[in-house]
C-alpha positions as MATLAB code, in Angstrom:
seq = 'XXXXXXXXXXXXXXXXXXXXXXXXXXXXXXXXXXXXXXXXXXXXXXXXXXXXXXXXXXXXXXXXXXXXXXXXXXXXXXXXXXXXXXXXXXXXXXXXXXXXXXXXXXXXXXXXXXXXXXXXXXXXXXXXXXXXXXXXXXXXXXXXXXXXXXXXXXXXXXXXXXXXXXXXXXXXXXXXXXXXXXXXXXXXXXXXXXXXXXXXXXXXXXXXXXXXXXXXXXXXXXXXXXXXXXXXXXXXXXXXXXXXXXXXXXXXXXXXXXXXXXXXXXXXXXXXXXXXXXXXXXXXXXXXXXXXXXXXXXXXXXXXXXXXXXXXXXXXXXXXXXXXXXXXXXXXXXXXXXXXXXXXXXXXXXXXXXXXXXXXXXXXXXXXXXXXXXXXXXXXXXXXXXXXXXXXXXXXXXXXXXXXXXXXXXXXXXXXXXXXXXXXXXXXXXXXXX';
ca = [
     -37.834  -42.785   25.172;
     -35.559  -39.911   24.058;
     -34.926  -39.220   20.422;
     -32.015  -41.192   18.991;
     -28.903  -39.560   17.651;
     -29.706  -40.741   14.121;
     -33.034  -38.898   14.160;
     -31.577  -35.448   14.796;
     -32.268  -33.034   11.872;
     -29.145  -32.870    9.685;
     -29.782  -29.146    9.048;
     -29.067  -28.348   12.701;
     -26.075  -25.972   12.813;
     -22.878  -27.504   14.149;
     -19.771  -25.338   14.530;
     -17.155  -27.629   13.039;
     -14.363  -25.378   14.316;
     -14.714  -27.076   17.714;
     -13.705  -30.332   16.076;
     -11.138  -28.980   13.623;
      -9.300  -26.741   16.058;
     -10.191  -23.479   14.207;
     -11.558  -21.819   17.307;
      -9.318  -18.744   16.865;
     -10.566  -18.249   13.317;
     -14.165  -18.462   14.499;
     -13.503  -15.898   17.231;
     -11.780  -13.598   14.706;
     -14.811  -13.746   12.408;
     -17.086  -13.038   15.337;
     -15.000  -10.024   16.376;
     -14.930   -8.732   12.786;
     -18.691   -9.124   12.573;
     -19.174   -7.213   15.824;
     -16.864   -4.401   14.644;
     -18.646   -4.158   11.298;
     -22.061   -4.049   12.961;
     -21.105   -1.294   15.389;
     -19.133    0.745   12.812;
     -22.285    1.123   10.725;
     -23.836    3.143   13.568;
     -21.410    5.994   12.960;
     -20.663    8.302   10.074;
     -17.303    7.870    8.285;
     -16.140   11.033   10.054;
     -16.647    9.652   13.580;
     -14.103    7.606   15.541;
     -16.582    4.779   15.982;
     -16.364    4.042   12.247;
     -12.640    3.185   12.411;
     -12.502    1.441   15.795;
     -12.027   -2.351   15.574;
     -13.205   -4.594   18.364;
     -10.842   -7.201   19.829;
     -11.641   -9.242   22.928;
      -9.502   -7.859   25.797;
      -7.043  -10.002   27.738;
      -6.973   -9.759   31.528;
      -3.823   -8.093   32.857;
      -3.431  -10.697   35.622;
      -3.166  -13.486   33.052;
       0.283  -14.988   32.464;
       2.116  -13.645   29.448;
       1.736  -17.078   27.841;
      -1.993  -16.337   27.423;
      -1.252  -13.328   25.216;
       1.455  -15.285   23.365;
      -1.065  -17.981   22.513;
      -3.658  -15.435   21.316;
      -1.123  -13.893   18.931;
      -0.111  -17.338   17.673;
      -3.723  -18.251   16.919;
      -4.367  -15.044   14.970;
      -1.546  -13.972   12.659;
      -3.416  -10.779   11.677;
      -3.620   -9.617   15.277;
      -1.257   -6.713   15.932;
      -2.371   -5.559   19.361;
      -4.460   -6.767   22.303;
      -6.434   -4.505   24.638;
      -5.585   -5.206   28.275;
      -8.118   -4.827   31.049;
      -7.576   -4.323   34.754;
     -10.436   -4.394   37.249;
     -12.847   -4.947   34.338;
     -11.717   -1.844   32.465;
      -9.398   -1.518   29.441;
      -6.347    0.441   30.557;
      -3.886   -0.088   27.700;
      -2.424   -2.457   25.129;
       0.177   -5.113   24.546;
       1.380   -5.482   20.976;
       3.001   -8.269   18.985;
       6.412   -6.549   18.946;
       6.479   -6.392   22.745;
       5.601  -10.082   22.964;
       8.338  -11.005   20.480;
      10.998   -8.904   22.232;
      10.275  -10.454   25.621;
      10.003  -14.098   24.559;
      12.862  -14.423   22.071;
      14.809  -16.749   24.367;
      14.022  -19.724   26.596;
      15.157  -17.803   29.676;
      12.849  -14.874   28.953;
       9.913  -17.226   28.470;
      10.610  -18.935   31.791;
      10.943  -15.671   33.706;
       8.060  -13.876   31.964;
       5.469  -12.461   34.344;
       1.888  -11.454   33.745;
       0.403   -9.490   30.842;
       0.065   -6.329   32.937;
       3.865   -6.193   33.371;
       4.276   -5.574   29.630;
       1.232   -3.381   29.049;
       1.540    0.120   27.661;
      -0.946    2.135   29.649;
      -2.992    4.724   27.771;
      -4.727    7.345   29.852;
      -6.336    9.093   26.874;
      -9.950    8.076   26.418;
     -11.572    8.531   23.019;
     -15.301    8.533   22.473;
     -16.813    6.698   19.519;
     -19.012    9.755   18.931;
     -16.094   12.177   18.556;
     -15.079   13.359   15.100;
     -11.854   11.984   13.649;
     -10.525   15.284   12.314;
     -11.101   17.026   15.648;
      -9.352   14.283   17.647;
      -6.418   13.837   15.248;
      -4.402   16.733   16.681;
      -4.656   15.306   20.221;
      -3.801   11.776   19.073;
      -0.805   12.994   17.028;
       0.522   15.057   19.946;
       0.355   12.046   22.296;
       2.092    9.877   19.715;
       4.947   12.386   19.326;
       5.448   12.782   23.084;
       4.933    9.225   24.355;
       5.183    7.048   21.239;
       1.666    5.682   21.783;
       0.226    4.210   18.577;
      -3.014    2.546   19.715;
      -5.897    4.183   21.555;
      -8.913    2.671   23.344;
     -12.307    3.843   22.139;
     -15.301    3.857   24.491;
     -19.017    4.145   23.925;
     -21.232    5.124   26.861;
     -18.487    4.137   29.286;
     -17.919    0.679   27.796;
     -14.946   -0.484   25.757;
     -15.852   -0.230   22.090;
     -12.663   -0.993   20.148;
      -9.160    0.006   19.102;
      -8.152    2.883   16.812;
      -4.561    3.412   15.745;
      -2.869    6.593   14.561;
      -2.645    5.015   11.097;
      -6.416    4.439   11.167;
      -6.889    8.153   11.839;
      -4.519    9.228    9.054;
      -5.934    6.768    6.514;
      -9.510    7.861    7.149;
      -8.605   11.571    7.000;
      -6.872   10.971    3.643;
      -9.898    9.020    2.403;
     -12.352   11.731    3.461;
     -10.283   14.502    1.899;
      -9.934   12.543   -1.341;
     -13.704   12.098   -1.473;
     -14.253   15.792   -0.698;
     -11.808   16.808   -3.447;
     -13.583   14.549   -5.926;
     -16.944   16.101   -5.051;
     -15.499   19.605   -5.295;
     -13.903   18.743   -8.645;
     -17.253   17.575  -10.015;
     -18.906   20.775   -8.773;
     -16.210   22.845  -10.473;
     -16.583   20.946  -13.757;
     -20.330   21.548  -13.709;
     -19.624   25.238  -14.236;
     -18.044   24.526  -17.629;
     -20.419   24.646  -20.619;
     -22.070   21.275  -21.247;
     -21.613   19.333  -24.490;
     -25.304   19.825  -25.317;
     -24.970   23.587  -24.898;
     -21.842   23.748  -27.057;
     -23.443   21.624  -29.804;
     -26.171   24.268  -30.314;
     -23.757   27.183  -30.838;
     -23.682   28.804  -34.314;
     -19.894   28.329  -34.412;
     -17.475   25.493  -33.613;
     -16.223   25.583  -30.041;
     -13.406   23.300  -28.861;
     -12.150   23.368  -25.271;
      -9.363   21.346  -23.659;
      -8.601   21.602  -19.949;
      -6.297   19.810  -17.536;
      -5.846   20.869  -13.925;
      -2.435   20.545  -12.279;
      -4.217   19.305   -9.119;
      -7.650   17.908   -8.294;
      -8.946   21.465   -8.208;
      -7.696   24.380  -10.245;
      -7.940   28.026  -11.167;
      -8.951   27.940  -14.845;
     -12.489   28.378  -16.092;
     -14.154   29.173  -19.410;
     -17.722   30.287  -19.983;
     -20.151   31.116  -22.790;
     -23.018   33.487  -22.085;
     -25.694   33.868  -24.758;
     -27.374   37.233  -25.116;
     -29.520   35.814  -27.908;
     -29.367   33.148  -30.613;
     -26.902   35.252  -32.601;
     -24.963   37.089  -29.883;
     -22.748   35.593  -27.177;
     -19.865   36.346  -24.847;
     -17.023   33.822  -24.600;
     -14.524   34.107  -21.770;
     -11.374   32.327  -20.635;
     -10.294   33.089  -17.042;
      -7.228   32.265  -14.976;
      -7.343   32.823  -11.218;
      -4.260   33.767   -9.220;
      -3.166   30.926   -6.954;
      -3.747   27.195   -7.230;
      -5.786   24.276   -5.941;
      -8.627   24.801   -3.427;
      -8.347   28.579   -2.950;
      -8.206   29.176   -6.707;
     -11.107   26.802   -7.380;
     -13.336   28.804   -5.037;
     -12.749   31.871   -7.181;
     -13.463   29.994  -10.424;
     -16.747   28.869   -8.886;
     -17.430   32.519   -8.059;
     -16.992   33.417  -11.739;
     -19.128   30.470  -12.815;
     -21.828   31.423  -10.301;
     -21.945   34.949  -11.710;
     -22.832   33.734  -15.201;
     -25.165   31.041  -13.846;
     -27.008   33.742  -11.911;
     -27.400   35.866  -15.056;
     -28.909   32.880  -16.831;
     -31.141   31.990  -13.883;
     -32.645   35.475  -13.549;
     -32.877   35.768  -17.352;
     -31.024   39.061  -17.385;
     -32.117   41.493  -20.096;
     -28.663   43.120  -20.300;
     -27.385   42.839  -23.886;
     -24.317   45.071  -23.714;
     -21.095   43.007  -23.279;
     -19.216   46.008  -21.861;
     -21.741   46.381  -19.066;
     -21.695   42.636  -18.299;
     -17.886   42.624  -18.010;
     -17.992   45.775  -15.868;
     -20.645   44.164  -13.656;
     -18.458   41.045  -13.244;
     -15.432   43.156  -12.307;
     -17.463   45.122   -9.757;
     -18.851   41.881   -8.303;
     -15.400   40.304   -8.007;
     -13.976   43.484   -6.495;
     -16.494   43.169   -3.673;
     -16.135   39.424   -2.982;
     -12.529   38.530   -3.880;
     -10.034   38.942   -0.983;
      -7.422   41.649   -1.343;
      -4.325   40.417   -3.166;
      -6.232   38.034   -5.410;
      -7.086   38.761   -9.024;
      -8.382   37.059  -12.148;
      -6.982   37.496  -15.633;
      -9.505   37.029  -18.413;
     -10.062   37.461  -22.120;
     -13.589   38.033  -23.403;
     -14.801   37.654  -26.959;
     -18.133   39.176  -27.925;
     -19.575   37.439  -30.976;
     -22.284   39.229  -32.973;
     -23.346   36.893  -35.785;
     -26.170   39.212  -36.823;
     -23.947   42.230  -37.513;
     -20.829   40.162  -38.301;
     -18.755   41.745  -35.534;
     -16.164   40.414  -33.126;
     -14.937   42.386  -30.087;
     -12.092   41.165  -27.890;
     -11.360   42.417  -24.352;
      -8.077   41.217  -22.846;
      -7.923   41.835  -19.095;
      -4.328   41.077  -18.114;
      -4.556   37.648  -19.768;
      -2.177   35.796  -22.058;
      -1.969   36.678  -25.744;
      -5.047   35.809  -27.792;
      -4.601   34.816  -31.434;
      -6.923   35.559  -34.339;
      -6.104   33.603  -37.499;
      -7.502   33.665  -41.021;
      -6.615   32.464  -44.522;
      -7.844   33.531  -47.938;
      -8.537   29.898  -48.812;
      -8.640   26.706  -46.830;
      -5.741   25.163  -48.750;
      -3.677   28.353  -48.797;
      -0.194   28.184  -47.292;
      -0.326   31.871  -46.428;
      -2.464   33.323  -43.719;
      -2.852   36.199  -41.330;
      -2.417   36.085  -37.581;
      -3.253   38.856  -35.134;
      -1.961   38.999  -31.554;
      -4.305   40.545  -29.024;
      -2.318   41.528  -25.935;
      -3.815   42.959  -22.705;
      -5.272   46.459  -22.855;
      -7.079   46.163  -19.544;
      -5.934   45.195  -16.012;
      -7.065   41.908  -14.379;
     -10.526   41.574  -12.867;
     -11.228   41.904   -9.162;
      -9.328   45.127   -8.499;
     -12.206   47.448   -9.400;
     -10.335   49.116  -12.267;
     -11.744   47.294  -15.288;
     -15.279   48.554  -14.670;
     -14.253   52.229  -14.680;
     -12.089   51.772  -17.792;
     -14.923   50.108  -19.659;
     -17.435   52.727  -18.605;
     -15.247   55.356  -20.300;
     -15.200   53.303  -23.505;
     -18.974   53.564  -23.863;
     -18.641   57.260  -24.734;
     -15.254   57.041  -26.491;
     -15.645   57.910  -30.187;
     -12.015   57.282  -31.131;
     -11.826   53.529  -31.765;
      -8.039   53.458  -31.301;
      -8.426   54.619  -27.704;
     -10.973   51.997  -26.736;
      -9.664   49.234  -24.432;
     -10.847   46.501  -26.781;
     -10.328   45.470  -30.386;
     -13.107   45.071  -32.962;
     -12.927   42.854  -36.056;
     -15.138   41.953  -38.967;
     -16.539   38.470  -38.475;
     -15.906   36.308  -41.516;
     -16.086   32.651  -42.457;
     -12.805   30.820  -41.750;
     -11.780   33.068  -38.868;
     -10.292   31.170  -35.906;
      -9.993   32.555  -32.379;
      -7.565   30.867  -29.957;
      -7.370   31.539  -26.218;
      -5.324   29.805  -23.550;
      -4.232   30.095  -19.941;
      -0.596   30.757  -19.061;
      -0.245   27.166  -17.892;
       0.053   26.266  -21.581;
       3.133   28.401  -22.205;
       4.504   27.693  -18.705;
       4.445   23.901  -19.026;
       7.916   22.387  -18.807;
       9.591   19.382  -20.389;
      11.401   16.741  -18.338;
      14.562   18.818  -18.848;
      12.878   21.925  -17.422;
      12.415   23.728  -20.778;
       9.335   25.984  -20.946;
       6.973   25.789  -23.897;
       6.848   29.622  -24.200;
       5.085   32.016  -26.576;
       6.885   31.301  -29.848;
       5.983   27.621  -29.740;
       2.406   28.518  -28.803;
       2.090   30.738  -31.871;
       3.368   27.977  -34.181;
       1.071   25.514  -32.448;
      -2.017   27.578  -33.305;
      -0.839   28.010  -36.870;
      -0.724   24.208  -37.207;
      -4.040   23.872  -35.410;
      -5.722   26.063  -38.024;
      -5.304   23.454  -40.772;
      -6.754   20.571  -38.759;
     -10.320   19.323  -39.017;
     -12.696   19.825  -36.113;
     -12.401   16.224  -34.933;
      -8.601   16.522  -34.851;
      -8.408   19.612  -32.610;
      -8.694   18.095  -29.123;
      -6.465   15.052  -29.851;
      -3.802   17.413  -31.251;
      -3.899   19.608  -28.136;
      -3.626   16.596  -25.825;
      -0.820   15.046  -27.849;
       1.104   18.348  -27.805;
       0.808   18.709  -24.019;
       1.645   15.063  -23.292;
       4.614   14.921  -25.645;
       6.068   18.159  -24.251;
       5.809   17.402  -20.528;
       6.539   13.664  -20.813;
       6.791   12.382  -17.252;
       7.126   15.870  -15.781;
       4.388   17.394  -13.631;
       2.235   20.277  -14.832;
       3.278   23.397  -12.883;
      -0.067   25.072  -13.597;
      -3.530   24.399  -15.021;
      -3.774   24.295  -18.806;
      -6.762   25.494  -20.827;
      -6.862   25.864  -24.604;
      -9.895   27.172  -26.530;
     -10.257   27.010  -30.304;
     -13.295   28.809  -31.761;
     -14.055   28.544  -35.473;
     -16.443   30.799  -37.386;
];
């Protein structure tokens, strides 16, 4: 005798949608599952990763069939249409609505194929999105086609819209910019490195875009001698960031090969010669270098076409009077091959006044402040530039602040000045305290 109904295992799977009428929802989940499974076979840069599978409707079916499919799935925007067992185009929700908005149109409606937008372009799931985007965009502009069939090994694989292409391209580029930004930031001195310096070093940087053209570096010749630099590359965003990475790579290479060169003039000349060979014509890099010699209590400053550098000191910490020196450019920007020759001459120059750098006695309480021109070029919401006079007063105020107040004061100054305005350029501010 056969097993009774009551004895059937209650754990046996029963699709309740057949009894509740949620067949369309079940089919939607199945289609989504299929799309997700197949999408995982492709990289995010391939068309197969954005194609979504939807069960095709036969072109010979009455239009009512497509109408019912759209009614059962409110999220469905478009249906692939097949003819002779091959997908040849699409019918979208807007077309259905326009041709069934009256009783007469519903009565006289023909078959699905009569309302199908044929698409002759065939996309392969293996093709790369960025490569196919130009072709897809051109077809959209000329014929107004929005949806494209995607095939894999000759079989229908799914649907990809122009918006899918654009969204994925934007996503990929955003991810690439984030990676590039992290690479660029890795060329800045680390917090651990800065903490071991024999002087206080404070650096604040904000790029106008994801990538920028400002960079600062510290290269140690020894425990008591170092070279600090603040650089500003001509141009903005990606192109400028490549040049900042070039500068960062130069100093990283010196550290990696454990260079025995201890002369700051020769290092700067070597950097200029290197940049002259690798930087495209028309590009240049302004920079200010500060050579710190703690052992001999000397400070040498080389300004290569950069913004004004300020050197501040006071007789006493609580004194209201102080001294401020402005170090303007005496050398041209890097990358044009001129700085190296000028510096080479300075090695044999006995007259200190004719040397292209300034030397100072290093003393306790001396503050050195460098910045990129994005600081003085930043504009308020009313379009007013910050300019040099305000920058000078800013550094005078900065002198009297404690170390832990420096970075918050810089950020507050920038934020309060620009308000809701955009930064026109990257901003870097360095405050070094001896």
